[in-house]
Coordinates of C-alpha atoms and ligand atoms in Angstrom, one line a residue:
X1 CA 17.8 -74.4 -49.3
X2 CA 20.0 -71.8 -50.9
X3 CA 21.5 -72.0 -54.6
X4 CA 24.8 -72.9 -53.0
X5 CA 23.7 -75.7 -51.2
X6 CA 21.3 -77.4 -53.8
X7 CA 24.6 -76.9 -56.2
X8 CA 26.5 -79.0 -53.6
X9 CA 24.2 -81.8 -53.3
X10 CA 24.3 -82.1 -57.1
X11 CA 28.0 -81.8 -57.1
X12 CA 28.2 -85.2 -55.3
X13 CA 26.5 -87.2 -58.3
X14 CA 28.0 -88.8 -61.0
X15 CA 27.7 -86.9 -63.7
X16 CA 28.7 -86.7 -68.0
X17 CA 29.4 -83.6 -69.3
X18 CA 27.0 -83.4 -72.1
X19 CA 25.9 -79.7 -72.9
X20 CA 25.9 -76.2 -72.4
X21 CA 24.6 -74.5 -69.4
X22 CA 23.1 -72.6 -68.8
X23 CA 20.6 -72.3 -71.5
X24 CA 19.5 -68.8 -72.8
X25 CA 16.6 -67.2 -70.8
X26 CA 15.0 -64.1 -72.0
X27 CA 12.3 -62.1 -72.5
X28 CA 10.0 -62.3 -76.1
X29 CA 9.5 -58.8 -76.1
X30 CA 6.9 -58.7 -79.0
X31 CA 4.4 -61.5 -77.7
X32 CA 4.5 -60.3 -74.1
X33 CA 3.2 -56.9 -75.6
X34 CA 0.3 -59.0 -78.0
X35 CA -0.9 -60.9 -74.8
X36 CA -0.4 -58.2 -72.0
X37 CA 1.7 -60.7 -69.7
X38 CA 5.9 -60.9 -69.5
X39 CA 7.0 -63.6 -71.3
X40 CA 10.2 -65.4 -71.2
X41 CA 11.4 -68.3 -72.6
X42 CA 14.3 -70.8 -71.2
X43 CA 15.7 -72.3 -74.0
X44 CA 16.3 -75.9 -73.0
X45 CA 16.3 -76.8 -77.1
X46 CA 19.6 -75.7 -76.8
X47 CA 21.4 -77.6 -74.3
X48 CA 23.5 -79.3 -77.1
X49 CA 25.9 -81.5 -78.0
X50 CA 24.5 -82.4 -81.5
X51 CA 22.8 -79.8 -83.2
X52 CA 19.2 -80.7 -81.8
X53 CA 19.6 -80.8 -77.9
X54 CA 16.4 -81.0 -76.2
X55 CA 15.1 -81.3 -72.2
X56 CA 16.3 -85.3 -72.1
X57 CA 20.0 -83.7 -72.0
X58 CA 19.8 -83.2 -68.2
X59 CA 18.4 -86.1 -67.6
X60 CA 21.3 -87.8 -69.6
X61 CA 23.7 -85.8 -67.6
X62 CA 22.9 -87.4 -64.8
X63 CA 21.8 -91.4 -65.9
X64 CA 25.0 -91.7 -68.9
X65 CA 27.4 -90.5 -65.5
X66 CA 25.7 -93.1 -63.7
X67 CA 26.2 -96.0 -66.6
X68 CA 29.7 -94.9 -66.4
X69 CA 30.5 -95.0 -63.2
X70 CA 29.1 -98.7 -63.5
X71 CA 31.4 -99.5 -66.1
X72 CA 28.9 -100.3 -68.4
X73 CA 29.4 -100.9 -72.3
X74 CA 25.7 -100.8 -74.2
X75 CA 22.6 -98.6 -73.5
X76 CA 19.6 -99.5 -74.1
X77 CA 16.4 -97.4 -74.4
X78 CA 12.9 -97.0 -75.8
X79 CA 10.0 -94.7 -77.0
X80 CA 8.5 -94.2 -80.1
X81 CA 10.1 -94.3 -83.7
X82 CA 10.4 -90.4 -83.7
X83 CA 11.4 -90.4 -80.2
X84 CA 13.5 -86.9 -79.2
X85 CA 14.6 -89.1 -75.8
X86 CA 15.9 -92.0 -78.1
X87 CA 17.6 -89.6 -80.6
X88 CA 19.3 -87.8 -77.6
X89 CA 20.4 -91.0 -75.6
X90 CA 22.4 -91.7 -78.7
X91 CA 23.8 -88.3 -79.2
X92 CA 24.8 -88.7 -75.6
X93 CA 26.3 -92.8 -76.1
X94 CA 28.5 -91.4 -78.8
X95 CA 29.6 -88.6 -76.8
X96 CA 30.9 -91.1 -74.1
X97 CA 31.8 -94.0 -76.3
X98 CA 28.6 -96.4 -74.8
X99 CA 26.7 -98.6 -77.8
X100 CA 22.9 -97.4 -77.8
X101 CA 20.1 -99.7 -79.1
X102 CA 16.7 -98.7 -79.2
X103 CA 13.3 -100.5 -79.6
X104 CA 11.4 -98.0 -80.7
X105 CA 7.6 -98.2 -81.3
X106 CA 6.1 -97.6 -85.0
X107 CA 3.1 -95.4 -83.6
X108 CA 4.0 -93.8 -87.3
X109 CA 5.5 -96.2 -89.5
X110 CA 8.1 -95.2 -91.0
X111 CA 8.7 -95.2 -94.7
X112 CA 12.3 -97.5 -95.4
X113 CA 12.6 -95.5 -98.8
X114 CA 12.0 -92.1 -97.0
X115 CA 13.4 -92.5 -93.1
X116 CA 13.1 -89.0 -91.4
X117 CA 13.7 -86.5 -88.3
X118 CA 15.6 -88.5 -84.9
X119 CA 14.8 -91.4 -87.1
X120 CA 17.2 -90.5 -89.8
X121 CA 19.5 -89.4 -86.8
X122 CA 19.0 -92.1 -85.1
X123 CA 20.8 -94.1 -88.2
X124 CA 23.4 -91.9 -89.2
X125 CA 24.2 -91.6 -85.2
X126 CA 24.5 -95.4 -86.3
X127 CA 22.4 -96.5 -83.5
X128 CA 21.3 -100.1 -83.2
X129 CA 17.9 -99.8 -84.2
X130 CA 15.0 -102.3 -83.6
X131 CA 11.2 -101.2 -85.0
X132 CA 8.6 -102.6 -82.8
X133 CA 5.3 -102.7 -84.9
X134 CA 1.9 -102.7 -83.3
X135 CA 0.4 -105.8 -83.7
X136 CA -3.3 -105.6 -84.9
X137 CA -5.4 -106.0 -81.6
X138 CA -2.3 -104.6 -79.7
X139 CA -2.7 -101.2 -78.1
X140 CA 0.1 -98.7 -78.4
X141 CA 0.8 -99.4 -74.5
X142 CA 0.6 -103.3 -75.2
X143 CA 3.5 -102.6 -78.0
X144 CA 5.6 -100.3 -75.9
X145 CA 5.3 -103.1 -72.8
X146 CA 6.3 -105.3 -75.5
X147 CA 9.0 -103.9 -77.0
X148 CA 10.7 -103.2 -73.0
X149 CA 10.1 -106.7 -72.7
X150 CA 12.1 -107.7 -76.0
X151 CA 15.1 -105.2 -75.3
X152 CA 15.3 -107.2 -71.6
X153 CA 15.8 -110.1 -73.4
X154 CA 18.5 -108.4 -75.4
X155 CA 20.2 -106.7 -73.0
X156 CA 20.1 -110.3 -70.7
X157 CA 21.5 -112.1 -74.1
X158 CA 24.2 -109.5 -73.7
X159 CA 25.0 -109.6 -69.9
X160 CA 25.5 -113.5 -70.7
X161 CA 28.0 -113.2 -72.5
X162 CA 29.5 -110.8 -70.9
X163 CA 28.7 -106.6 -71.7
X164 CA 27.3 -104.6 -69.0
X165 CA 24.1 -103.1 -70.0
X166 CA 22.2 -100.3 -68.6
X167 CA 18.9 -99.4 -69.6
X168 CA 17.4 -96.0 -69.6
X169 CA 13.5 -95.8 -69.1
X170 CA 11.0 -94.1 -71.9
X171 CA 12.0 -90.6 -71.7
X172 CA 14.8 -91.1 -69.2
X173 CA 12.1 -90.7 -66.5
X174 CA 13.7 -92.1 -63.2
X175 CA 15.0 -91.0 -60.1
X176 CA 18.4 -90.6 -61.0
X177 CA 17.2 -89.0 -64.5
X178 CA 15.4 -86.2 -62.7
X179 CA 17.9 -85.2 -60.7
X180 CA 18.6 -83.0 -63.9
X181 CA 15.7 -81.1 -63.8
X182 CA 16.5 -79.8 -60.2
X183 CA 19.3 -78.6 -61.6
X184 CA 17.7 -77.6 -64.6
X185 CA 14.7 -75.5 -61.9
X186 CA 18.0 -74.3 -59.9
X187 CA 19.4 -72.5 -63.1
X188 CA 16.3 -71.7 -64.3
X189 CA 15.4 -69.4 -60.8
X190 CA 18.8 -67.6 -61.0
X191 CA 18.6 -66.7 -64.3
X192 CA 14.9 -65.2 -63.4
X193 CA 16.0 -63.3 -60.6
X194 CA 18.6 -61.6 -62.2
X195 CA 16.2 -60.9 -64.8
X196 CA 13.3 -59.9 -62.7
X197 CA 14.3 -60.2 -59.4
X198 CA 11.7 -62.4 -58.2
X199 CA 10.6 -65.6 -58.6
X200 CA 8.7 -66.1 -61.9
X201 CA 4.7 -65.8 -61.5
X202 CA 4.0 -69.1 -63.6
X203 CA 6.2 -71.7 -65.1
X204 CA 4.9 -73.9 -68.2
X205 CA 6.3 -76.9 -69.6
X206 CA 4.7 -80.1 -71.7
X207 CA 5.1 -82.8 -70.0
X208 CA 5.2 -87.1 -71.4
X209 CA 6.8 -89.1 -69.1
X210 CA 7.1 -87.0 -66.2
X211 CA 10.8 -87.0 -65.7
X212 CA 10.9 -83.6 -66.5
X213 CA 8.3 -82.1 -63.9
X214 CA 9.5 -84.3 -61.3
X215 CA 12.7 -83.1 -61.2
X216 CA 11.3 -79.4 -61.3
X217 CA 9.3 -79.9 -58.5
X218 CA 11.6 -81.6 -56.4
X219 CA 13.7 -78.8 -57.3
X220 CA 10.8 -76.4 -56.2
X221 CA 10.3 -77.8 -53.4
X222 CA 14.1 -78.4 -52.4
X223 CA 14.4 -74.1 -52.9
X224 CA 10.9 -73.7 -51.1
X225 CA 10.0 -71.9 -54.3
X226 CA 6.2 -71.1 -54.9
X227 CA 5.8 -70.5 -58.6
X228 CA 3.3 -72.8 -60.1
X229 CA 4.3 -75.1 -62.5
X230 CA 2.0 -75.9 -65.0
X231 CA 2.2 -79.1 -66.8
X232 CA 0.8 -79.6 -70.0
X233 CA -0.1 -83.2 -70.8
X234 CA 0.8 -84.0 -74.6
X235 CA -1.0 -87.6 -74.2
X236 CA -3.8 -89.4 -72.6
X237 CA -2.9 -90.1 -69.1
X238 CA -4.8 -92.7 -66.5
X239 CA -5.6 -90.5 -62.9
X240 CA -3.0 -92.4 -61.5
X241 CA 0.0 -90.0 -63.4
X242 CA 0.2 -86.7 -60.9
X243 CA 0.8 -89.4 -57.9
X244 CA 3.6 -91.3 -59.7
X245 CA 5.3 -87.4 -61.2
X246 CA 5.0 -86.9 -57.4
X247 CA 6.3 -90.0 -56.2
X248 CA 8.8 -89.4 -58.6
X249 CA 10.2 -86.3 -57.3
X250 CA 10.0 -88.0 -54.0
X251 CA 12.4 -90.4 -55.5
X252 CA 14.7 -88.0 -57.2
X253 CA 15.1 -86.1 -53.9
X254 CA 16.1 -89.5 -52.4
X255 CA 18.9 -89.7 -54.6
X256 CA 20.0 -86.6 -53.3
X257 CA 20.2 -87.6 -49.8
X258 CA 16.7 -85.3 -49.0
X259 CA 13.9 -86.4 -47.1
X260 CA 10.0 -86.3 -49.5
X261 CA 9.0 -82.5 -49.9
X262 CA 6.5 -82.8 -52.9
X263 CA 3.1 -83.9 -52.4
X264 CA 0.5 -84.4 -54.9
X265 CA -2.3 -82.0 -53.8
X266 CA -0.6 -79.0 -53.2
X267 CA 2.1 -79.1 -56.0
X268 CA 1.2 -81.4 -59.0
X269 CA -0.6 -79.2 -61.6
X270 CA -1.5 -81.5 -65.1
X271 CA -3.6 -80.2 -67.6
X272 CA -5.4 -82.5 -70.0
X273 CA -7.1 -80.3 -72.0
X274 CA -4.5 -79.7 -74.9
X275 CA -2.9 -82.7 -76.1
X276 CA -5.6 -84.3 -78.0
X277 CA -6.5 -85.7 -80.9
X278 CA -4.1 -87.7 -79.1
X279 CA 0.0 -88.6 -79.1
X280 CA 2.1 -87.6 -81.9
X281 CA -1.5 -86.1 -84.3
X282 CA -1.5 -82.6 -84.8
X283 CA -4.2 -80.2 -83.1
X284 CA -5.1 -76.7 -84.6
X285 CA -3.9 -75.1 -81.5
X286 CA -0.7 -76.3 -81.7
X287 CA -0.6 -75.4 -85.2
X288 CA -1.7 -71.8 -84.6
X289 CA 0.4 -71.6 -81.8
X290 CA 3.5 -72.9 -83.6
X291 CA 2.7 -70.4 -86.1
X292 CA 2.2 -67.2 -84.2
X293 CA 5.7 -67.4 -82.2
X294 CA 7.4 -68.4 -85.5
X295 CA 5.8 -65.1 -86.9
X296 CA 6.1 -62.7 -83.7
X297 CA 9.4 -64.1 -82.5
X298 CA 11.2 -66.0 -84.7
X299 CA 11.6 -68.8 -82.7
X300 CA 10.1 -72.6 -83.1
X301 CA 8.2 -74.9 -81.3
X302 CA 7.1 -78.4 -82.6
X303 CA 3.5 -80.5 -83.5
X304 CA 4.4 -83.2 -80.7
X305 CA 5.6 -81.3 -77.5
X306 CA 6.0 -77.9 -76.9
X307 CA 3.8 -76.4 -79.5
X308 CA 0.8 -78.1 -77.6
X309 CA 2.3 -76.7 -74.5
X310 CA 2.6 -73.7 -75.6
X311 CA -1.1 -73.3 -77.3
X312 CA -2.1 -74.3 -73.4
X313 CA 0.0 -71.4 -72.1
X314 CA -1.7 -69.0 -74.9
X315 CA -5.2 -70.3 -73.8
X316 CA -4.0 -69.6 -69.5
X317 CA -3.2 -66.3 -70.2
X318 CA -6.2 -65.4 -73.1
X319 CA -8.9 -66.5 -70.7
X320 CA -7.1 -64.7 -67.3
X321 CA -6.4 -67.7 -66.1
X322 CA -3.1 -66.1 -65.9
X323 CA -3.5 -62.4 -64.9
X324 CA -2.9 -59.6 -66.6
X325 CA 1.0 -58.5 -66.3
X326 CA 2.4 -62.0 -64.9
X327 CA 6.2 -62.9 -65.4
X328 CA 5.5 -66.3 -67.4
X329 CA 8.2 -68.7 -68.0
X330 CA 7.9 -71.4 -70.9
X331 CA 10.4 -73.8 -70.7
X332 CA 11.4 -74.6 -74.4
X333 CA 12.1 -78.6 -74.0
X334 CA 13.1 -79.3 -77.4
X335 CA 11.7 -81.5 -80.1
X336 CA 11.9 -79.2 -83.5
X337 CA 13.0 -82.4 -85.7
X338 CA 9.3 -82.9 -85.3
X339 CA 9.3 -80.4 -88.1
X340 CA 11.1 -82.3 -90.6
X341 CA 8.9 -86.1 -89.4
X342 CA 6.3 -87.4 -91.1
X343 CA 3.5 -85.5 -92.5
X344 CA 0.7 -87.6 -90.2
X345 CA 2.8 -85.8 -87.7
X346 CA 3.3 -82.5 -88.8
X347 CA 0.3 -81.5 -89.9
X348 CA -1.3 -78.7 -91.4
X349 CA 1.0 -75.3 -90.8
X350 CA 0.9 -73.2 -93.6
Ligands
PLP1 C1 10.4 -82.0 -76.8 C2 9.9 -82.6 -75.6 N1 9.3 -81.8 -74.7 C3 8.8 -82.4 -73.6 C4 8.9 -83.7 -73.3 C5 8.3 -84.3 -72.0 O1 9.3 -84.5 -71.1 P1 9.1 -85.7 -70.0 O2 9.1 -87.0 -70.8 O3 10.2 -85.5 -69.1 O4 7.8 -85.5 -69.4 C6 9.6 -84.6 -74.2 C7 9.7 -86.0 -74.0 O5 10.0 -86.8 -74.8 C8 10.1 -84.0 -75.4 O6 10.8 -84.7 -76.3

């Protein structure tokens, strides 16, 4: 399908104005030269409106247009307590005058007398904030089930008596979220071909709840694009996750009015070899990788997210895994407030 068309499709969605687009894209010049590839980076940190934008914008876009068009008054989401999804839904409540709440999951528990990174903004966003801690004997799935459970009950309470609520899964990863990463892929392929004038060779990107890569592939697969897209895992996932992302996309397309396009085999690429010790605890390779492209270029990543991405992306293209010469896209999702969290978080960078 051409740009136009896939542009159309999108147009007929509601949809909130909540950042700027399109994101940089361009070319680190002095790492492409240290690891003998073309690098380029599409800046999706910067998509805005508060200060610390981040991928979940798109998806926002897309799910915030939808609670409005439903005339609905609260918003209710959930993740962890240093959540960049929860932090963003709020930015993107205010923006739009919706009330968010969050039950948010203490994977780190946070200090009262020292509250820090989307946690902090979370509060001065004034947010209504509910801290779900793990129970002992409760596994950190067990407490996130949990805390959805208890923010149903809420959000029922509150349809009682009369709000609308509309709830916004962990990391805004549904159907109608994604449909802001095939936008997001759309934008991302015109900006490379007036760069390069091709499609890009790889395409890397962390990915937690999936939203993210199901929309890009369901944009991939909508423009009949071949460039790999390489997911990096930042937590344990069951073998059941690359069906759902792909189901997922299936979804999204739905939304759009587009018959299923993505399967499983042929365009679902995960990679669990980067993300551990685990969730939210820092690995050296993130830290060296964090490192390194704050040293050659400037530019940060975080412990969490991209930084483990991006130490996957190093390792593809120091073993050949990605050839010599390659046009390499990193998608830049966000997540630098991880920076400023808690130091079980951060971990050891300097
Ligand atoms: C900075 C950052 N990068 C990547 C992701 C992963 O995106 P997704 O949940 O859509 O897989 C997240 C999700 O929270 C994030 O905050």
């Amino acid at each position: 399908m051409e740009y136009a068309e896939i542009r159309s499709l999108l147009g007929k969605m509601p949809k909130a104005e909540l950042g700027f687009f399109p994101t940089p894209f361009y070319r680190l010049d002095r790492l492409s030269k240290e690891l003998g590839v073309q690098l380029y980076i599409k800046r999706d940190d910067f998509t805005g409106m508060s200060l610390f934008g981040g991928n979940k914008i798109r998806k926002l876009q897309y799910l915030i247009g939808d609670a409005l068009s439903q005339g609905c008054e609260y918003v209710f989401t959930f993740g962890a307590t240093q959540s960049n999804h929860a932090m963003q839904t709020v930015t993107a409540c205010r923006r739009c005058g919706l009330k968010p709440v969050l039950y948010l999951v203490a994977i780190v528990e946070p200090d009262e007398e020292d509250i820090r990174a989307n946690l902090l903004l979370d509060k001065i966003l004034g947010a209504e904030v509910h801290i779900v801690d793990i129970q002992p004997g409760e596994s950190k799935a067990e407490a996130e089930e949990r805390s959805i459970r208890m923010g149903r009950e809420h959000m029922a309470r509150l349809e009682a008596e009369g709000h609308k609520c509309y709830e916004v899964p962990i990391g805004g990863a549904s159907p109608v979220g994604s449909v802001g990463f095939i936008e997001g892929f759309t934008e991302l392929m015109e900006q490379a071909e007036q760069m390069f004038g091709k499609e890009p060779d790889y395409l890397f990107h962390a990915t937690g709840s999936g939203g993210t890569m199901a929309g890009l592939l369901a944009g991939r697969a909508l423009k009949g694009a071949k460039v790999p897209v390489i997911s990096i895992n930042v937590s344990l996932k069951d073998d059941g996750y690359p069906k759902r992302c792909a189901a997922l996309a299936n979804e999204s397309l739905k939304v759009l009015g587009v018959e299923p396009m993505v399967e499983q085999e042929r365009d679902v690429r995960t990679d669990l070899n980067y993300y551990h010790p685990g969730y939210e605890i820092p690995s050296e390779s993130a830290s060296k990788a964090i490192r390194l492209l704050a040293e050659t270029e400037g530019l940060l990543v975080d412990p969490v997210y991209t930084g483990k991405a991006f130490a996957g992306m190093l390792d593809y293209i120091r073993t050949g895994k990605v050839e010599p010469g390659s046009n390499v896209v990193f998608l830049h999702t966000g997540g630098a407030t991880a920076l400023f969290a808690e130091k079980e978080i951060l971990g050891k960078l300097f």
